[in-house]
XYZ file of C-alpha atoms in Angstrom:
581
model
C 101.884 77.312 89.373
C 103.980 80.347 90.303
C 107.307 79.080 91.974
C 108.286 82.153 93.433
C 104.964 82.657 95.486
C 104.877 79.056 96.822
C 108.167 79.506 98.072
C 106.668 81.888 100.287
C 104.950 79.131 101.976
C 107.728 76.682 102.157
C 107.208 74.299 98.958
C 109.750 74.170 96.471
C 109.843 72.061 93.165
C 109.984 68.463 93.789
C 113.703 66.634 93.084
C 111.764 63.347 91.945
C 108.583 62.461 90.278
C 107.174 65.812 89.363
C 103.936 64.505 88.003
C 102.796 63.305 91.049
C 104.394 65.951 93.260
C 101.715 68.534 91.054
C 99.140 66.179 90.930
C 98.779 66.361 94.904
C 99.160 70.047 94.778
C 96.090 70.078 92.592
C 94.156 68.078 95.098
C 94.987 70.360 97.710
C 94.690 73.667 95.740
C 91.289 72.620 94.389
C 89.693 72.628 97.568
C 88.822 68.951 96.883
C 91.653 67.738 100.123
C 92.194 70.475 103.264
C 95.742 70.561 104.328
C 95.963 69.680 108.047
C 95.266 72.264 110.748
C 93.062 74.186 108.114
C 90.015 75.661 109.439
C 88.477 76.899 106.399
C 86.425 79.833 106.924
C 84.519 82.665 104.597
C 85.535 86.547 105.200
C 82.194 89.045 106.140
C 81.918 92.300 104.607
C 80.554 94.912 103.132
C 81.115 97.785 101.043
C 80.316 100.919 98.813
C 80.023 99.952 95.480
C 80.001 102.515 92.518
C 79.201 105.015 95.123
C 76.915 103.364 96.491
C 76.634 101.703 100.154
C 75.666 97.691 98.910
C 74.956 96.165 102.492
C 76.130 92.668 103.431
C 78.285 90.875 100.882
C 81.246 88.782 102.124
C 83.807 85.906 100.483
C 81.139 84.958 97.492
C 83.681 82.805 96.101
C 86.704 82.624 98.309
C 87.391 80.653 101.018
C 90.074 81.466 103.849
C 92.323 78.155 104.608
C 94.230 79.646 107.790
C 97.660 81.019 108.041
C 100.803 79.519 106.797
C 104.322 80.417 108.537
C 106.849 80.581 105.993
C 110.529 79.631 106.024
C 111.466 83.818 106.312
C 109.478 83.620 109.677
C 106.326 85.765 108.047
C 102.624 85.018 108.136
C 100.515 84.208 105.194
C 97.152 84.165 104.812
C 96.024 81.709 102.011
C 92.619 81.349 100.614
C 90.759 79.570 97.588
C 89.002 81.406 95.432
C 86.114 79.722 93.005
C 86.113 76.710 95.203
C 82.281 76.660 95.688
C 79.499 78.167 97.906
C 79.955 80.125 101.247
C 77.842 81.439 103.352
C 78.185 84.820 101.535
C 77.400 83.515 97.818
C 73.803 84.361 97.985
C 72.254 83.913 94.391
C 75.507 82.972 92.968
C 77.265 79.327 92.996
C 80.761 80.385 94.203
C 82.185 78.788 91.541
C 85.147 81.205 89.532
C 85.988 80.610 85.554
C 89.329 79.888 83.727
C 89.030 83.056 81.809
C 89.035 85.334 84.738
C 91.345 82.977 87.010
C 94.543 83.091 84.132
C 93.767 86.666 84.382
C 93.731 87.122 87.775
C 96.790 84.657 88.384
C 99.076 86.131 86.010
C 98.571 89.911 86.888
C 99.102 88.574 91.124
C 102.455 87.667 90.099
C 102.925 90.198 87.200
C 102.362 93.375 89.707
C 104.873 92.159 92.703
C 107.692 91.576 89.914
C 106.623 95.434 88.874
C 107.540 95.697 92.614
C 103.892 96.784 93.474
C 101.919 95.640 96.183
C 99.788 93.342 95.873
C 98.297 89.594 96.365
C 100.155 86.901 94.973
C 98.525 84.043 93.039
C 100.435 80.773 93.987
C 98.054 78.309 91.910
C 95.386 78.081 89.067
C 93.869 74.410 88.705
C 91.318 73.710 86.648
C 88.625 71.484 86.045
C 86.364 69.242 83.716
C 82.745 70.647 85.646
C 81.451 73.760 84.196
C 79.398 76.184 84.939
C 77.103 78.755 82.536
C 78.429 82.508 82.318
C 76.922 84.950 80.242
C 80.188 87.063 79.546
C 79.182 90.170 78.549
C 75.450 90.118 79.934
C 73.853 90.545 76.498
C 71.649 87.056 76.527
C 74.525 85.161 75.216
C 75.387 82.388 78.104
C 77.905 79.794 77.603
C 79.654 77.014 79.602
C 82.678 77.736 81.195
C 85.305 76.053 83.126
C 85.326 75.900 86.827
C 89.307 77.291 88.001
C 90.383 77.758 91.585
C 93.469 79.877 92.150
C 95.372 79.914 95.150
C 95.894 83.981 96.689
C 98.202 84.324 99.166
C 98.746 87.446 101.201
C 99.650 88.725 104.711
C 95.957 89.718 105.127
C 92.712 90.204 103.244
C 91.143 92.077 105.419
C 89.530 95.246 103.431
C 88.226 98.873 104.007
C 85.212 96.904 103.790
C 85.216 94.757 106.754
C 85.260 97.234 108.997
C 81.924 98.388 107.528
C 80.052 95.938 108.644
C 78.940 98.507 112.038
C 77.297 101.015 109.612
C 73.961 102.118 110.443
C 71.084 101.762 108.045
C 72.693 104.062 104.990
C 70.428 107.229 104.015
C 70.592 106.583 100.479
C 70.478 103.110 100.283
C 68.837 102.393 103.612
C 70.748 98.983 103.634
C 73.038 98.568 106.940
C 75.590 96.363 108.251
C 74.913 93.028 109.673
C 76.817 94.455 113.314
C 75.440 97.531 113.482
C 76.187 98.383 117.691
C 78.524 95.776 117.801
C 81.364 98.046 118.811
C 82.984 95.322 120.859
C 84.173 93.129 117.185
C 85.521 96.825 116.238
C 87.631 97.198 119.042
C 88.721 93.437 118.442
C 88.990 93.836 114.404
C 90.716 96.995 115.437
C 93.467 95.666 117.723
C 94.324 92.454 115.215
C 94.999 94.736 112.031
C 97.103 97.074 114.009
C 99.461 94.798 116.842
C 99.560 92.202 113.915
C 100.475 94.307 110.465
C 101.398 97.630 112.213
C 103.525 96.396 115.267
C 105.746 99.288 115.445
C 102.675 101.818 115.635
C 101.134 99.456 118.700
C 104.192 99.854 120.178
C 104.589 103.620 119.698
C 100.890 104.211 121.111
C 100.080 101.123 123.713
C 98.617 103.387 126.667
C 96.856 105.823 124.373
C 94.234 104.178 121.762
C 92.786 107.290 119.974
C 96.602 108.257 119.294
C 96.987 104.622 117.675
C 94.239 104.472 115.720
C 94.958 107.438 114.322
C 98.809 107.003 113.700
C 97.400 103.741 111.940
C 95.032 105.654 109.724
C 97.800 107.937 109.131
C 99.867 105.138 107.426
C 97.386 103.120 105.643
C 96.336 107.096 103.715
C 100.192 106.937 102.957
C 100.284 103.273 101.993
C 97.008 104.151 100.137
C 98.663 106.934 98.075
C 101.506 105.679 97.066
C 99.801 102.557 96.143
C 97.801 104.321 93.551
C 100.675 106.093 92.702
C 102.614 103.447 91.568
C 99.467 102.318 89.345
C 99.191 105.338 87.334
C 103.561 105.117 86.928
C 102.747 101.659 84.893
C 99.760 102.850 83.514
C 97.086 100.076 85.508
C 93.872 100.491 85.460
C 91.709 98.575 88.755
C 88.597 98.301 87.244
C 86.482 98.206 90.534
C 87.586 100.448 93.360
C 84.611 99.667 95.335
C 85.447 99.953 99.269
C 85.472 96.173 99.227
C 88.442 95.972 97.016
C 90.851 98.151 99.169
C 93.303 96.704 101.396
C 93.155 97.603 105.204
C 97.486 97.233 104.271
C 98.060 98.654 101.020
C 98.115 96.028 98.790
C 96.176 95.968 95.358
C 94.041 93.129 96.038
C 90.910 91.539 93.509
C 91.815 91.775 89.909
C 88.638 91.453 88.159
C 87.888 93.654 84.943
C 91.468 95.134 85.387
C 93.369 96.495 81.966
C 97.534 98.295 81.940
C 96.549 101.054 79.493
C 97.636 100.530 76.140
C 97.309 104.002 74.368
C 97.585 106.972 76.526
C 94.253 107.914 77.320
C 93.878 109.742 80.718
C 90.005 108.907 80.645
C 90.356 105.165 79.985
C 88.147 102.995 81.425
C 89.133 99.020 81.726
C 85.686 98.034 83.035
C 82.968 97.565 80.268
C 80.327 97.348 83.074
C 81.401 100.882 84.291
C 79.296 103.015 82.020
C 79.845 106.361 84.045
C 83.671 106.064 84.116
C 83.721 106.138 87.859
C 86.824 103.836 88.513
C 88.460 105.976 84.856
C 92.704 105.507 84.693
C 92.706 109.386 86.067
C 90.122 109.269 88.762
C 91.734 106.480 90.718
C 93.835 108.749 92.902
C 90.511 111.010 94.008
C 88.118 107.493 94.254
C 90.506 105.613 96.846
C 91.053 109.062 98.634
C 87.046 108.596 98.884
C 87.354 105.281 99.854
C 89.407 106.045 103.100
C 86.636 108.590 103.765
C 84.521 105.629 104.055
C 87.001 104.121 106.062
C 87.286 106.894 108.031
C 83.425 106.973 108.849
C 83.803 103.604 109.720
C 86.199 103.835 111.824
C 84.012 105.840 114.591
C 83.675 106.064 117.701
C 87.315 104.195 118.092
C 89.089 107.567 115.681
C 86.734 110.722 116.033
C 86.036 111.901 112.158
C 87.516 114.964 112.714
C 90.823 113.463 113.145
C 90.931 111.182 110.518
C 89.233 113.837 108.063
C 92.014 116.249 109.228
C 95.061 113.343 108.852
C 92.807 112.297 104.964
C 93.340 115.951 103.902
C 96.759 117.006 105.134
C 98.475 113.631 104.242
C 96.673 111.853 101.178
C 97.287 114.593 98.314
C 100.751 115.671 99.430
C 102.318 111.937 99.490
C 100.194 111.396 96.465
C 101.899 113.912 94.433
C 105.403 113.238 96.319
C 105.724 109.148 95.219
C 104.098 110.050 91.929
C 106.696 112.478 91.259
C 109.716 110.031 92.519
C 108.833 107.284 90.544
C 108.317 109.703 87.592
C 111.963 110.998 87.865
C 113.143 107.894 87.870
C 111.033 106.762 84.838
C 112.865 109.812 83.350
C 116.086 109.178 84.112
C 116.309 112.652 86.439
C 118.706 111.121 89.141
C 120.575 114.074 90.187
C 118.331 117.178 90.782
C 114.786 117.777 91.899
C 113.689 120.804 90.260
C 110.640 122.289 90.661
C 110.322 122.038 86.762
C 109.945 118.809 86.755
C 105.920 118.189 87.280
C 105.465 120.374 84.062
C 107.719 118.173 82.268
C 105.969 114.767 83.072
C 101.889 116.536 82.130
C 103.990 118.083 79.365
C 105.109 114.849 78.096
C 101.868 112.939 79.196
C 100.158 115.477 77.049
C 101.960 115.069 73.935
C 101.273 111.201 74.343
C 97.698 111.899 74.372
C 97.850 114.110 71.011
C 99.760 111.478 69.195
C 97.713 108.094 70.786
C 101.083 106.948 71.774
C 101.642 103.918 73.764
C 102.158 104.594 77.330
C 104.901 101.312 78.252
C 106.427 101.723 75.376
C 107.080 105.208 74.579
C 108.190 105.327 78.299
C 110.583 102.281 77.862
C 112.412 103.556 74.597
C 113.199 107.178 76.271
C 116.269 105.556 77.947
C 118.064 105.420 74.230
C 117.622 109.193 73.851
C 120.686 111.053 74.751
C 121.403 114.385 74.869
C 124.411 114.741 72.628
C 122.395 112.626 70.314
C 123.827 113.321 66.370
C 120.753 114.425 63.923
C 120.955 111.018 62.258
C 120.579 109.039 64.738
C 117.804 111.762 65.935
C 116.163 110.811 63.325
C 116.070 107.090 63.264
C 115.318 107.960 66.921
C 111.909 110.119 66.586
C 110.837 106.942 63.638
C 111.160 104.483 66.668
C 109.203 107.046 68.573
C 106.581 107.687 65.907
C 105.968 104.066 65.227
C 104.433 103.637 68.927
C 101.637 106.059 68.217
C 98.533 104.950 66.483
C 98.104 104.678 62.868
C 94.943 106.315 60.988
C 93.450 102.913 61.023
C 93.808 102.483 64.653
C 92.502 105.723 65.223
C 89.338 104.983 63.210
C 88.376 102.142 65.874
C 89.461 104.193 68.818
C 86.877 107.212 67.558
C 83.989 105.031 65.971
C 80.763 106.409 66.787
C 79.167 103.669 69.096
C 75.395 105.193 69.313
C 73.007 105.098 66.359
C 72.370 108.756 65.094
C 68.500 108.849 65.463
C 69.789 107.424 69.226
C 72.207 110.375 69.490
C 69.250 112.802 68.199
C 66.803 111.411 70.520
C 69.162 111.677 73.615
C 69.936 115.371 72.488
C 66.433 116.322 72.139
C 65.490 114.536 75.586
C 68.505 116.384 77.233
C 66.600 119.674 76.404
C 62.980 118.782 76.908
C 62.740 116.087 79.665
C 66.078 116.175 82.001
C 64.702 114.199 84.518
C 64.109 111.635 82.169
C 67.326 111.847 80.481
C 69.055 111.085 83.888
C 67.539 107.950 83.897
C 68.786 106.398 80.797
C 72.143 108.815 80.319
C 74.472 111.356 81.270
C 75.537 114.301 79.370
C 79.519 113.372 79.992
C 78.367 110.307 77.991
C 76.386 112.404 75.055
C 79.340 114.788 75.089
C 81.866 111.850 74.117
C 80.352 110.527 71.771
C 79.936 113.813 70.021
C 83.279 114.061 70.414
C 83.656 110.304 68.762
C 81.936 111.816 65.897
C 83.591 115.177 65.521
C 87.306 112.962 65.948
C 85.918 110.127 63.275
C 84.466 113.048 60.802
C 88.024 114.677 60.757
C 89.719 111.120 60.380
C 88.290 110.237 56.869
C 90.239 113.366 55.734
C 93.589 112.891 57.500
C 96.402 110.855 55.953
C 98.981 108.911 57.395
C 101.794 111.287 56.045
C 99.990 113.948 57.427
C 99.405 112.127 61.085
C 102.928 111.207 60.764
C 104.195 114.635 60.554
C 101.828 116.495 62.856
C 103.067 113.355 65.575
C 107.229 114.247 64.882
C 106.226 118.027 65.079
C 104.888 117.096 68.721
C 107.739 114.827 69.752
C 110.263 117.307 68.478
C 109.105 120.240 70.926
C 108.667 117.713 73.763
C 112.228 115.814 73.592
C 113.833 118.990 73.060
C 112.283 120.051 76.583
C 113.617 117.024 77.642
C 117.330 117.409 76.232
C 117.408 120.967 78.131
C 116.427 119.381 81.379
C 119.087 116.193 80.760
C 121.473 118.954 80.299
C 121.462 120.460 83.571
C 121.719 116.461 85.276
C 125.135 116.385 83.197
C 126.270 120.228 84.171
C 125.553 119.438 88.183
C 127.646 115.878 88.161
C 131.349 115.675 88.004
C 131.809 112.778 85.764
C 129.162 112.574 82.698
C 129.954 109.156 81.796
C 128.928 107.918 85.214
C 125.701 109.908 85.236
C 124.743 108.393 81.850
C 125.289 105.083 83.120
C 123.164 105.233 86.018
C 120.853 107.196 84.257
C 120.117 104.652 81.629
C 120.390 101.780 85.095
C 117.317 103.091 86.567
C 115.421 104.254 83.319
C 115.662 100.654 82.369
C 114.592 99.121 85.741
C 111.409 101.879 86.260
C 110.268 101.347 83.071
C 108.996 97.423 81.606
C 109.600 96.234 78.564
C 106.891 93.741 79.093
C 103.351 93.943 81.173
C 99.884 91.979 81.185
C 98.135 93.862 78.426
C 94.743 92.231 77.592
C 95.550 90.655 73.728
C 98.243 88.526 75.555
C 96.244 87.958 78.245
C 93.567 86.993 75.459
C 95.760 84.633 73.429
C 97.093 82.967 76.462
C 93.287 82.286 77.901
C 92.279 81.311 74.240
C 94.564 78.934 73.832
C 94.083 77.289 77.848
C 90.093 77.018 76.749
C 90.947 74.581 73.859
C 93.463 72.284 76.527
C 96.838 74.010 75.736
C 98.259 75.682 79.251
C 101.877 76.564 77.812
C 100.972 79.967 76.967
C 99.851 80.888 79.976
C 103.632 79.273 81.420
C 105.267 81.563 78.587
C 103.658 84.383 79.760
C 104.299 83.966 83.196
C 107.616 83.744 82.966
C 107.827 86.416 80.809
C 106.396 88.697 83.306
C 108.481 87.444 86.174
C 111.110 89.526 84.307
C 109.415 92.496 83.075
C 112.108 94.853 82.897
C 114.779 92.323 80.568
C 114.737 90.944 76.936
C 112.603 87.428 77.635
C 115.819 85.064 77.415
C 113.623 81.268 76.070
C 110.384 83.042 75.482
C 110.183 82.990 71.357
C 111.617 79.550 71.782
C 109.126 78.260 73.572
C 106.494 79.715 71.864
C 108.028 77.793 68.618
C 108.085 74.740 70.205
C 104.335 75.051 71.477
C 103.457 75.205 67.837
C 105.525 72.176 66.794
C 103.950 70.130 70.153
C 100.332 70.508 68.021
C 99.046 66.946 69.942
C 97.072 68.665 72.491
C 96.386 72.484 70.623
C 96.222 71.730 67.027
C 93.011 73.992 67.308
C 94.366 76.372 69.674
C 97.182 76.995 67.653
C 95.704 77.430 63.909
C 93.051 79.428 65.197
C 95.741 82.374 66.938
C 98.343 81.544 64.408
C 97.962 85.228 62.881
C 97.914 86.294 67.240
C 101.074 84.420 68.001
C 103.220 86.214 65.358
C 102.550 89.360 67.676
C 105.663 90.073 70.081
C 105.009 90.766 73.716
C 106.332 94.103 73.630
C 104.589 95.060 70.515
C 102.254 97.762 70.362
C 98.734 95.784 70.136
C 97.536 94.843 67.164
C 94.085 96.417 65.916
C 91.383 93.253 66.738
C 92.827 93.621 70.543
C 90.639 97.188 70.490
C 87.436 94.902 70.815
C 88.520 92.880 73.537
C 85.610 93.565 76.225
C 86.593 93.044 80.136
C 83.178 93.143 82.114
């Protein structure tokens, strides 16, 4: 359980008999006891998924309790997801596994402490019935454990539930289920905006077109600076489909979601996302086409022209604004706003991507460079730097050829004889990359690591002495230096974690959970409700998991090599195969 997000609602940890206390809160958070005054209910919607408009699809797997107030006076929505069938399940049993539940409880509470916005996860209880899941849809099933995690936010309410009016789509030809039903608009309409954006139906009570689009205004702002804030930690969704886009700005379902690890600005988290749609640097342009959608939906209560005119003139320009904020500060550039500045961050964002470096942690040691820094210490300082890019080896995994060459030749010669064909079972972006794999892999087997060593100091070198230059004129424009450093290093250190949810930890605590140990996934949760400090218990803990060996003997001797890994370490080569679908 996450402390901190129950405490939103009210409970606190129980003064006596704790083992009961959480024994009752499973009951309840399982869905197998309703609290009183609970009316439990499933959420219709629908959305555009990969592009493409899907129809009806609703709460498959989550069920809405009703609305807590908490001791601060706010509203909370809480719901159960995994808890069983709902009138929106259709094929599918509406049951959720522990795998993705750790994942998507730990990264709830791992994002607000990263002070994004987001769901929060207050529970994960689990369960002796299983259920068969064929992980990575290759023919392999296995049973799995049913998990039911408790999300908590002020609304769930998505892009996609006000979709629900479209008219048969003319691609798809599939249509909402209250298509003409412009009277649950008007209602829909009126809750999200006197309940989340009071001050706006207060601004614009005698004029409605004026409201609705001074809310559409603010949720393209929210929207933006959302995403914004996603690329600044380096998160990747997974599944932007309209669906998964909160009608208040909050990231919201965390299924096949990844933090990048190496700076890659095509990375793709999603293994089911073969086209690279929902790609680390196409998330800012896909939820800008999301509130399109939103926009469209919106008619007749916000004429298209408006919100297509507010989309365009606001989305890109607060965008770019928040993104360059937060990159300052991830910089330590507290005093002036130059102009300058953008260059800097794709100049630096570039060099990352020559060397493979690691984005959290390349980001996080730049607040121990200083610009009086003696050549020693320089040094010592571009070896720390060095030793967060990948390694020959590492780079042998990242560009391994994944298609069989008579495969490759085939797809080539289709590409030229037969496109029409070829569109069916690839895409040239696709055929491209992985000549590219094989161009990168060829040029590997001749590189060494003294060579890859050099080439990566010869890039940081140019890059930090940019860098120095621009410090230079923070110190010239302040009165007192030593001050400015201070501060300087205050909000490098709080912009930029030490610690996130990357997927091997994520892996070793879900690992270890399957065969009956839960500590890890404790450890890690606390580790990530401080993500900008050293982890004060954590290594002690994780010692005294291994000594416990009653209930994880297994779990234990199996990741013994995994657990030697620190948090904050770059990953270690097996976590390159990990798989998210």
């Amino acid at each position: 359980m996450s402390l901190p997000a129950l405490a939103l609602l009210g409970l606190e940890p129980p003064a006596a008999d704790p083992a009961a206390a959480e024994a009752e809160a499973a009951l309840f958070f399982s869905g197998n006891r309703v609290p009183a005054g609970a009316e439990p209910a499933a959420h219709c919607y629908c959305g555009h998924q990969f592009g493409s408009f899907a129809g009806q699809l609703g709460d498959g797997a989550a069920m809405y309790l009703g609305e807590v107030l908490g001791p601060g006076g706010d509203r909370w929505e809480i719901q159960l997801k995994g808890a069983g069938i709902t009138p929106f399940s259709r094929q599918a049993d509406g049951r959720k596994v522990l795998r993705s539940s750790i994942r998507e409880f730990l990264c709830s509470e791992a994002m607000f402490h990263l002070g994004i916005p987001t769901t929060r996860a207050g529970t994960c209880v689990t369960s002796d019935s299983t259920v068969v899941r064929d992980v990575f849809y290759d023919g392999n099933p296995k049973n799995e454990r049913c998990t039911v995690v408790l999300r908590i936010a002020s609304t769930f309410i998505r892009f996609g539930s006000f979709e629900i009016f479209k008219p048969p789509d003319e691609y798809t030809g599939r249509k909402g289920p209250s298509v003409d039903r412009n009277d649950i608009r008007i209602q829909m309409l009126d809750y999200v905006i006197s309940t989340f954006y009071p001050e706006i139906q207060e601004a614009y009570s005698d004029n409605t077109i004026q409201r609705n689009a001074a809310f559409f205004k603010e949720i393209t702002k929210r929207t933006a600076r959302l995403v914004a804030e996603w690329q600044c930690v380096g998160f990747c969704h997974g599944v932007l489909n309209t669906d998964n886009m909160s009608i208040v700005g909050l990231t919201i379902d965390y299924g096949p979601f990844g933090f990048m690890d190496r700076y890659d600005p095509e990375h793709v988290c999603n293994g089911s996302d073969n086209t690279g749609r929902y790609a680390y640097n196409k998330q800012p342009e896909i939820c800008k086409w999301n509130l399109g959608k939103l926009a469209e939906a919106l008619v007749p209560e916000l004429p298209l022209e408006t919100s297509q005119l507010i989309l365009e003139e606001e989305y890109d320009a607060e965008f770019e604004k928040h993104y360059l904020q937060k990159m300052r500060k991830k910089l330590g550039l507290i005093q002036l706003e130059l102009e300058e500045d953008s260059k800097l961050v794709s100049e630096l964002l570039e060099t990352m991507h020559l060397t493979a470096g690691d984005f959290t942690n390349i980001f996080y040691l730049l607040s121990s460079f200083s610009v009086d820094i003696d050549p020693s210490k320089f040094e010592d300082f571009l070896e720390e730097l060095t030793s967060q890019c990948a390694s020959v080896e590492e780079l042998k995994v990242v560009f391994k050829p994944q298609m069989d060459p008579r495969q490759l030749s085939m797809m080539l010669m289709l590409a030229q004889s037969n496109p029409q064909l070829f569109a069916l079972i690839g895409t040239k972006a696709n055929i491209n990359k992985e000549l590219e794999r094989i161009e990168q892999f060829s040029k590997l087997q001749q590189l060494t690591a003294d060579d890859l060593l050099s080439r990566n100091k010869r890039h940081w070198k140019e890059w930090l002495e940019k860098y120095r230059v621009r410090l230079q004129k923070e110190i010239e424009s302040v009165g007192n230096a030593d001050a400015w450093n201070a501060e300087h290093v205050k909000v490098m250190n709080s912009n930029n974690p030490k610690y996130i949810l990357r997927n091997y930890i994520a892996q070793n605590a879900i690992e270890a959970a399957e065969n009956g140990d839960f500590s890890e996934v404790r450890n890690v949760l606390k580790l990530l409700e401080h993500p900008f400090q050293e982890a004060e218990g954590v290594q002690e803990v994780k010692e005294d998991v291994e000594e416990e060996g009653a209930t994880a003997t297994a779990a234990v001797c199996s990741q013994e090599t995994r657990s030697r890994q620190s948090y904050c370490s770059k990953p270690p080569l097996w976590a390159s195969e990990l798989c998210v679908t």
